[in-house]
Amino acid sequence: MKIRGLYLVTPDWDDTARLAAAVDAALAGGAAAVQYRHKHAPPDLALRQARELLAVCRHHGRPLVINDSVELMLAVEADGVHLGKDDEHPRTVRERIGSGRYIGVSCYDDFERAVTLAPFADQVAFGSVFLSQVKPGAVRAPLELFGRARAQGLSTIAIGGIDGANAATVIAAGADALAVITAVFGAPDITVAARQLSAQFAGNGAPAA
């Protein structure tokens, strides 16, 4: 599985009904995939929210990826997992989950990390490409990384500070997917925001998972 198009990353909301409704609205706007990410959720809340979001994703025929936790991914039978530098090595995760599930890996601004981990992952993520409201102190990743990765045959995700004003620049640089939180979930109309960002991929192939 490769994610192409608008890739939703969930905000840290404890209100499960609000979160599910927002994700439903964004998927109705054309988002290609969802990553459940709630860094501070206790295990029972994380399990409840992941199950609810999986149902929403299944309704729309879109994949659900779990941030960090292979255990949570397996518990809810989600479509894949996204791993950071402090998580289990993707080689080990691939051995655990098999070839049928998705693995994404965060590579920050480190091109060599992307090349090294790509054999065990479906996609590599670079960011923060712009100043991020969620992680204002995050390392900045230059846009040239996406062109270099594409030249190596790697599929990439861009994350960090992406919105309607700069999305086209990131796509033109070579990103296959745009991971977004605030520009969608902080918008007055979530469906419209998702539709506008998804439309940035028009002419480059329809967003698809």
PDB file of C-alpha atoms in Angstrom:
ATOM      1  CA  MET A   1       0.000   0.000   0.000  1.00  0.00           C
ATOM      2  CA  LYS A   2       1.156   3.483  -0.880  1.00  0.00           C
ATOM      3  CA  ILE A   3      -0.697   6.531   0.377  1.00  0.00           C
ATOM      4  CA  ARG A   4      -1.139   9.258  -2.190  1.00  0.00           C
ATOM      5  CA  GLY A   5      -2.994  12.486  -1.574  1.00  0.00           C
ATOM      6  CA  LEU A   6      -4.187  14.042   1.659  1.00  0.00           C
ATOM      7  CA  TYR A   7      -3.080  12.008   4.673  1.00  0.00           C
ATOM      8  CA  LEU A   8      -4.943  12.985   7.840  1.00  0.00           C
ATOM      9  CA  VAL A   9      -3.113  12.885  11.164  1.00  0.00           C
ATOM     10  CA  THR A  10      -5.501  13.154  14.090  1.00  0.00           C
ATOM     11  CA  PRO A  11      -5.291  15.875  16.735  1.00  0.00           C
ATOM     12  CA  ASP A  12      -4.951  15.035  20.449  1.00  0.00           C
ATOM     13  CA  TRP A  13      -8.682  15.150  21.208  1.00  0.00           C
ATOM     14  CA  ASP A  14     -10.043  13.064  24.064  1.00  0.00           C
ATOM     15  CA  ASP A  15     -13.639  13.454  22.845  1.00  0.00           C
ATOM     16  CA  THR A  16     -14.068  10.324  20.739  1.00  0.00           C
ATOM     17  CA  ALA A  17     -17.379  11.370  19.197  1.00  0.00           C
ATOM     18  CA  ARG A  18     -15.937  14.726  18.135  1.00  0.00           C
ATOM     19  CA  LEU A  19     -12.848  13.061  16.691  1.00  0.00           C
ATOM     20  CA  ALA A  20     -14.826  10.473  14.741  1.00  0.00           C
ATOM     21  CA  ALA A  21     -17.164  13.120  13.339  1.00  0.00           C
ATOM     22  CA  ALA A  22     -14.227  15.275  12.239  1.00  0.00           C
ATOM     23  CA  VAL A  23     -12.473  12.368  10.541  1.00  0.00           C
ATOM     24  CA  ASP A  24     -15.726  11.388   8.836  1.00  0.00           C
ATOM     25  CA  ALA A  25     -16.084  14.946   7.531  1.00  0.00           C
ATOM     26  CA  ALA A  26     -12.503  15.009   6.242  1.00  0.00           C
ATOM     27  CA  LEU A  27     -12.852  11.659   4.496  1.00  0.00           C
ATOM     28  CA  ALA A  28     -16.034  12.945   2.881  1.00  0.00           C
ATOM     29  CA  GLY A  29     -13.853  15.741   1.504  1.00  0.00           C
ATOM     30  CA  GLY A  30     -11.573  13.282  -0.255  1.00  0.00           C
ATOM     31  CA  ALA A  31      -8.781  12.513   2.214  1.00  0.00           C
ATOM     32  CA  ALA A  32      -6.860   9.405   1.166  1.00  0.00           C
ATOM     33  CA  ALA A  33      -5.934   7.906   4.552  1.00  0.00           C
ATOM     34  CA  VAL A  34      -5.970   8.484   8.311  1.00  0.00           C
ATOM     35  CA  GLN A  35      -3.237   8.139  10.898  1.00  0.00           C
ATOM     36  CA  TYR A  36      -4.458   7.829  14.462  1.00  0.00           C
ATOM     37  CA  ARG A  37      -2.031   9.769  16.624  1.00  0.00           C
ATOM     38  CA  HIS A  38      -2.765  10.730  20.233  1.00  0.00           C
ATOM     39  CA  LYS A  39       0.471  10.873  22.169  1.00  0.00           C
ATOM     40  CA  HIS A  40      -1.153  11.351  25.571  1.00  0.00           C
ATOM     41  CA  ALA A  41      -4.108   8.975  25.367  1.00  0.00           C
ATOM     42  CA  PRO A  42      -4.275   6.286  28.071  1.00  0.00           C
ATOM     43  CA  PRO A  43      -4.487   2.746  26.656  1.00  0.00           C
ATOM     44  CA  ASP A  44      -8.254   2.361  27.108  1.00  0.00           C
ATOM     45  CA  LEU A  45      -8.992   5.634  25.325  1.00  0.00           C
ATOM     46  CA  ALA A  46      -6.550   4.844  22.530  1.00  0.00           C
ATOM     47  CA  LEU A  47      -8.188   1.460  21.978  1.00  0.00           C
ATOM     48  CA  ARG A  48     -11.675   2.980  21.960  1.00  0.00           C
ATOM     49  CA  GLN A  49     -10.723   5.779  19.574  1.00  0.00           C
ATOM     50  CA  ALA A  50      -8.807   3.523  17.211  1.00  0.00           C
ATOM     51  CA  ARG A  51     -11.762   1.161  16.945  1.00  0.00           C
ATOM     52  CA  GLU A  52     -14.140   4.033  16.275  1.00  0.00           C
ATOM     53  CA  LEU A  53     -11.879   5.512  13.616  1.00  0.00           C
ATOM     54  CA  LEU A  54     -11.415   2.138  11.970  1.00  0.00           C
ATOM     55  CA  ALA A  55     -15.187   1.911  11.551  1.00  0.00           C
ATOM     56  CA  VAL A  56     -15.255   5.386   9.994  1.00  0.00           C
ATOM     57  CA  CYS A  57     -12.397   4.509   7.647  1.00  0.00           C
ATOM     58  CA  ARG A  58     -14.044   1.257   6.621  1.00  0.00           C
ATOM     59  CA  HIS A  59     -17.245   3.164   5.823  1.00  0.00           C
ATOM     60  CA  HIS A  60     -15.304   5.378   3.424  1.00  0.00           C
ATOM     61  CA  GLY A  61     -13.062   2.608   2.101  1.00  0.00           C
ATOM     62  CA  ARG A  62      -9.910   4.320   3.345  1.00  0.00           C
ATOM     63  CA  PRO A  63      -6.993   2.873   5.359  1.00  0.00           C
ATOM     64  CA  LEU A  64      -6.284   3.539   9.025  1.00  0.00           C
ATOM     65  CA  VAL A  65      -2.667   3.701  10.156  1.00  0.00           C
ATOM     66  CA  ILE A  66      -1.694   3.705  13.838  1.00  0.00           C
ATOM     67  CA  ASN A  67       1.101   5.969  15.052  1.00  0.00           C
ATOM     68  CA  ASP A  68       3.896   4.273  17.032  1.00  0.00           C
ATOM     69  CA  SER A  69       2.043   1.274  18.448  1.00  0.00           C
ATOM     70  CA  VAL A  70       2.241  -2.073  16.658  1.00  0.00           C
ATOM     71  CA  GLU A  71       0.268  -3.585  19.527  1.00  0.00           C
ATOM     72  CA  LEU A  72      -2.641  -1.181  19.042  1.00  0.00           C
ATOM     73  CA  MET A  73      -2.555  -1.723  15.288  1.00  0.00           C
ATOM     74  CA  LEU A  74      -2.830  -5.479  15.775  1.00  0.00           C
ATOM     75  CA  ALA A  75      -5.478  -5.168  18.484  1.00  0.00           C
ATOM     76  CA  VAL A  76      -7.879  -3.241  16.247  1.00  0.00           C
ATOM     77  CA  GLU A  77      -6.727  -4.905  12.987  1.00  0.00           C
ATOM     78  CA  ALA A  78      -5.813  -1.577  11.398  1.00  0.00           C
ATOM     79  CA  ASP A  79      -4.112  -1.339   8.024  1.00  0.00           C
ATOM     80  CA  GLY A  80      -0.662  -0.358   9.192  1.00  0.00           C
ATOM     81  CA  VAL A  81       1.641   1.523  11.517  1.00  0.00           C
ATOM     82  CA  HIS A  82       3.827   4.621  11.366  1.00  0.00           C
ATOM     83  CA  LEU A  83       7.148   4.417  13.197  1.00  0.00           C
ATOM     84  CA  GLY A  84       9.420   7.124  14.619  1.00  0.00           C
ATOM     85  CA  LYS A  85      13.073   7.017  15.585  1.00  0.00           C
ATOM     86  CA  ASP A  86      12.305   5.764  19.112  1.00  0.00           C
ATOM     87  CA  ASP A  87      10.007   2.962  17.960  1.00  0.00           C
ATOM     88  CA  GLU A  88      10.740  -0.620  17.029  1.00  0.00           C
ATOM     89  CA  HIS A  89      12.922  -1.057  13.935  1.00  0.00           C
ATOM     90  CA  PRO A  90      10.764  -1.442  10.810  1.00  0.00           C
ATOM     91  CA  ARG A  91      12.624  -4.633   9.865  1.00  0.00           C
ATOM     92  CA  THR A  92      11.417  -6.267  13.095  1.00  0.00           C
ATOM     93  CA  VAL A  93       7.929  -4.849  12.646  1.00  0.00           C
ATOM     94  CA  ARG A  94       7.756  -6.223   9.126  1.00  0.00           C
ATOM     95  CA  GLU A  95       8.669  -9.658  10.439  1.00  0.00           C
ATOM     96  CA  ARG A  96       5.864  -9.358  13.010  1.00  0.00           C
ATOM     97  CA  ILE A  97       3.080  -8.053  10.792  1.00  0.00           C
ATOM     98  CA  GLY A  98       3.926  -9.570   7.418  1.00  0.00           C
ATOM     99  CA  SER A  99       3.876  -8.028   3.973  1.00  0.00           C
ATOM    100  CA  GLY A 100       0.164  -7.282   3.824  1.00  0.00           C
ATOM    101  CA  ARG A 101       0.166  -4.297   6.176  1.00  0.00           C
ATOM    102  CA  TYR A 102       1.552  -0.817   5.681  1.00  0.00           C
ATOM    103  CA  ILE A 103       4.650   0.599   7.381  1.00  0.00           C
ATOM    104  CA  GLY A 104       5.585   4.269   7.253  1.00  0.00           C
ATOM    105  CA  VAL A 105       8.724   5.655   8.880  1.00  0.00           C
ATOM    106  CA  SER A 106       9.670   9.156  10.013  1.00  0.00           C
ATOM    107  CA  CYS A 107      12.996  10.280   8.581  1.00  0.00           C
ATOM    108  CA  TYR A 108      12.928  13.945   9.652  1.00  0.00           C
ATOM    109  CA  ASP A 109      15.664  15.656   7.552  1.00  0.00           C
ATOM    110  CA  ASP A 110      17.805  12.518   7.259  1.00  0.00           C
ATOM    111  CA  PHE A 111      18.042  11.220   3.696  1.00  0.00           C
ATOM    112  CA  GLU A 112      20.380   8.364   4.616  1.00  0.00           C
ATOM    113  CA  ARG A 113      17.894   7.132   7.211  1.00  0.00           C
ATOM    114  CA  ALA A 114      15.250   7.031   4.480  1.00  0.00           C
ATOM    115  CA  VAL A 115      17.463   5.029   2.125  1.00  0.00           C
ATOM    116  CA  THR A 116      18.452   2.621   4.892  1.00  0.00           C
ATOM    117  CA  LEU A 117      14.908   1.965   6.113  1.00  0.00           C
ATOM    118  CA  ALA A 118      13.102   1.999   2.772  1.00  0.00           C
ATOM    119  CA  PRO A 119      13.591  -1.763   2.157  1.00  0.00           C
ATOM    120  CA  PHE A 120      11.466  -2.490   5.229  1.00  0.00           C
ATOM    121  CA  ALA A 121       8.842   0.251   4.764  1.00  0.00           C
ATOM    122  CA  ASP A 122       6.248   1.283   2.220  1.00  0.00           C
ATOM    123  CA  GLN A 123       6.845   5.014   2.568  1.00  0.00           C
ATOM    124  CA  VAL A 124       9.254   7.439   4.209  1.00  0.00           C
ATOM    125  CA  ALA A 125       8.239  10.762   5.763  1.00  0.00           C
ATOM    126  CA  PHE A 126      10.256  13.978   5.814  1.00  0.00           C
ATOM    127  CA  GLY A 127       9.467  16.994   7.961  1.00  0.00           C
ATOM    128  CA  SER A 128       8.842  19.448   9.301  1.00  0.00           C
ATOM    129  CA  VAL A 129       8.831  21.024   5.846  1.00  0.00           C
ATOM    130  CA  PHE A 130       7.447  24.302   7.225  1.00  0.00           C
ATOM    131  CA  LEU A 131       7.004  25.739  10.716  1.00  0.00           C
ATOM    132  CA  SER A 132       4.554  23.461  12.517  1.00  0.00           C
ATOM    133  CA  GLN A 133       1.960  24.642  15.008  1.00  0.00           C
ATOM    134  CA  VAL A 134       1.871  21.165  16.531  1.00  0.00           C
ATOM    135  CA  LYS A 135       5.685  20.814  16.812  1.00  0.00           C
ATOM    136  CA  PRO A 136       7.155  24.329  16.555  1.00  0.00           C
ATOM    137  CA  GLY A 137      10.610  23.101  17.583  1.00  0.00           C
ATOM    138  CA  ALA A 138      10.781  20.257  15.067  1.00  0.00           C
ATOM    139  CA  VAL A 139      13.783  19.942  12.769  1.00  0.00           C
ATOM    140  CA  ARG A 140      13.180  21.452   9.335  1.00  0.00           C
ATOM    141  CA  ALA A 141      13.455  19.260   6.263  1.00  0.00           C
ATOM    142  CA  PRO A 142      14.385  20.879   2.924  1.00  0.00           C
ATOM    143  CA  LEU A 143      12.058  20.314  -0.011  1.00  0.00           C
ATOM    144  CA  GLU A 144      14.911  18.966  -2.135  1.00  0.00           C
ATOM    145  CA  LEU A 145      14.733  15.734  -0.133  1.00  0.00           C
ATOM    146  CA  PHE A 146      11.550  14.761  -1.960  1.00  0.00           C
ATOM    147  CA  GLY A 147      13.143  15.002  -5.380  1.00  0.00           C
ATOM    148  CA  ARG A 148      16.170  13.037  -4.211  1.00  0.00           C
ATOM    149  CA  ALA A 149      13.928  10.344  -2.758  1.00  0.00           C
ATOM    150  CA  ARG A 150      11.846  10.087  -5.914  1.00  0.00           C
ATOM    151  CA  ALA A 151      15.022   9.698  -7.955  1.00  0.00           C
ATOM    152  CA  GLN A 152      15.862   6.719  -5.717  1.00  0.00           C
ATOM    153  CA  GLY A 153      12.424   5.207  -6.295  1.00  0.00           C
ATOM    154  CA  LEU A 154      11.141   6.017  -2.788  1.00  0.00           C
ATOM    155  CA  SER A 155       7.564   6.999  -2.021  1.00  0.00           C
ATOM    156  CA  THR A 156       7.391   9.963   0.344  1.00  0.00           C
ATOM    157  CA  ILE A 157       5.153  11.739   2.820  1.00  0.00           C
ATOM    158  CA  ALA A 158       5.583  15.406   3.713  1.00  0.00           C
ATOM    159  CA  ILE A 159       4.567  16.659   7.143  1.00  0.00           C
ATOM    160  CA  GLY A 160       4.771  19.886   9.098  1.00  0.00           C
ATOM    161  CA  GLY A 161       3.062  23.231   8.558  1.00  0.00           C
ATOM    162  CA  ILE A 162       1.381  22.229   5.300  1.00  0.00           C
ATOM    163  CA  ASP A 163      -1.733  24.169   4.313  1.00  0.00           C
ATOM    164  CA  GLY A 164      -3.619  25.322   1.259  1.00  0.00           C
ATOM    165  CA  ALA A 165      -1.117  28.074   0.546  1.00  0.00           C
ATOM    166  CA  ASN A 166       1.967  25.873   0.318  1.00  0.00           C
ATOM    167  CA  ALA A 167       0.666  22.382  -0.533  1.00  0.00           C
ATOM    168  CA  ALA A 168       1.254  22.756  -4.276  1.00  0.00           C
ATOM    169  CA  THR A 169       4.915  23.612  -3.652  1.00  0.00           C
ATOM    170  CA  VAL A 170       5.419  20.409  -1.682  1.00  0.00           C
ATOM    171  CA  ILE A 171       3.688  18.283  -4.308  1.00  0.00           C
ATOM    172  CA  ALA A 172       5.796  19.882  -7.038  1.00  0.00           C
ATOM    173  CA  ALA A 173       8.915  19.034  -5.013  1.00  0.00           C
ATOM    174  CA  GLY A 174       7.988  15.351  -5.275  1.00  0.00           C
ATOM    175  CA  ALA A 175       5.927  14.432  -2.205  1.00  0.00           C
ATOM    176  CA  ASP A 176       3.401  11.656  -2.783  1.00  0.00           C
ATOM    177  CA  ALA A 177       1.286  12.454   0.276  1.00  0.00           C
ATOM    178  CA  LEU A 178       0.716  15.443   2.522  1.00  0.00           C
ATOM    179  CA  ALA A 179       0.267  14.667   6.216  1.00  0.00           C
ATOM    180  CA  VAL A 180      -1.893  17.376   7.745  1.00  0.00           C
ATOM    181  CA  ILE A 181      -3.392  18.114  11.142  1.00  0.00           C
ATOM    182  CA  THR A 182      -4.194  21.788  11.766  1.00  0.00           C
ATOM    183  CA  ALA A 183      -5.040  22.817   8.204  1.00  0.00           C
ATOM    184  CA  VAL A 184      -7.933  20.352   8.228  1.00  0.00           C
ATOM    185  CA  PHE A 185      -8.988  19.791  11.829  1.00  0.00           C
ATOM    186  CA  GLY A 186      -8.556  23.459  12.723  1.00  0.00           C
ATOM    187  CA  ALA A 187     -10.590  24.679   9.754  1.00  0.00           C
ATOM    188  CA  PRO A 188     -14.098  26.178  10.092  1.00  0.00           C
ATOM    189  CA  ASP A 189     -15.401  23.613   7.585  1.00  0.00           C
ATOM    190  CA  ILE A 190     -13.415  20.368   7.731  1.00  0.00           C
ATOM    191  CA  THR A 191     -14.930  18.856   4.593  1.00  0.00           C
ATOM    192  CA  VAL A 192     -14.183  21.948   2.514  1.00  0.00           C
ATOM    193  CA  ALA A 193     -10.622  22.136   3.841  1.00  0.00           C
ATOM    194  CA  ALA A 194     -10.018  18.466   2.997  1.00  0.00           C
ATOM    195  CA  ARG A 195     -11.535  18.893  -0.442  1.00  0.00           C
ATOM    196  CA  GLN A 196      -9.362  21.902  -1.236  1.00  0.00           C
ATOM    197  CA  LEU A 197      -6.171  20.169  -0.139  1.00  0.00           C
ATOM    198  CA  SER A 198      -7.072  16.962  -1.958  1.00  0.00           C
ATOM    199  CA  ALA A 199      -7.712  18.990  -5.118  1.00  0.00           C
ATOM    200  CA  GLN A 200      -4.067  20.083  -5.081  1.00  0.00           C
ATOM    201  CA  PHE A 201      -3.274  16.632  -6.468  1.00  0.00           C
ATOM    202  CA  ALA A 202      -5.501  17.172  -9.497  1.00  0.00           C
ATOM    203  CA  GLY A 203      -3.485  16.750 -12.664  1.00  0.00           C
ATOM    204  CA  ASN A 204      -1.022  14.510 -10.836  1.00  0.00           C
ATOM    205  CA  GLY A 205      -3.413  11.569 -10.557  1.00  0.00           C
ATOM    206  CA  ALA A 206      -6.381  11.155  -8.246  1.00  0.00           C
ATOM    207  CA  PRO A 207      -5.598  10.702  -4.552  1.00  0.00           C
ATOM    208  CA  ALA A 208      -5.683   7.031  -3.727  1.00  0.00           C
ATOM    209  CA  ALA A 209      -4.455   4.605  -1.144  1.00  0.00           C
TER     210      ALA A 209
END
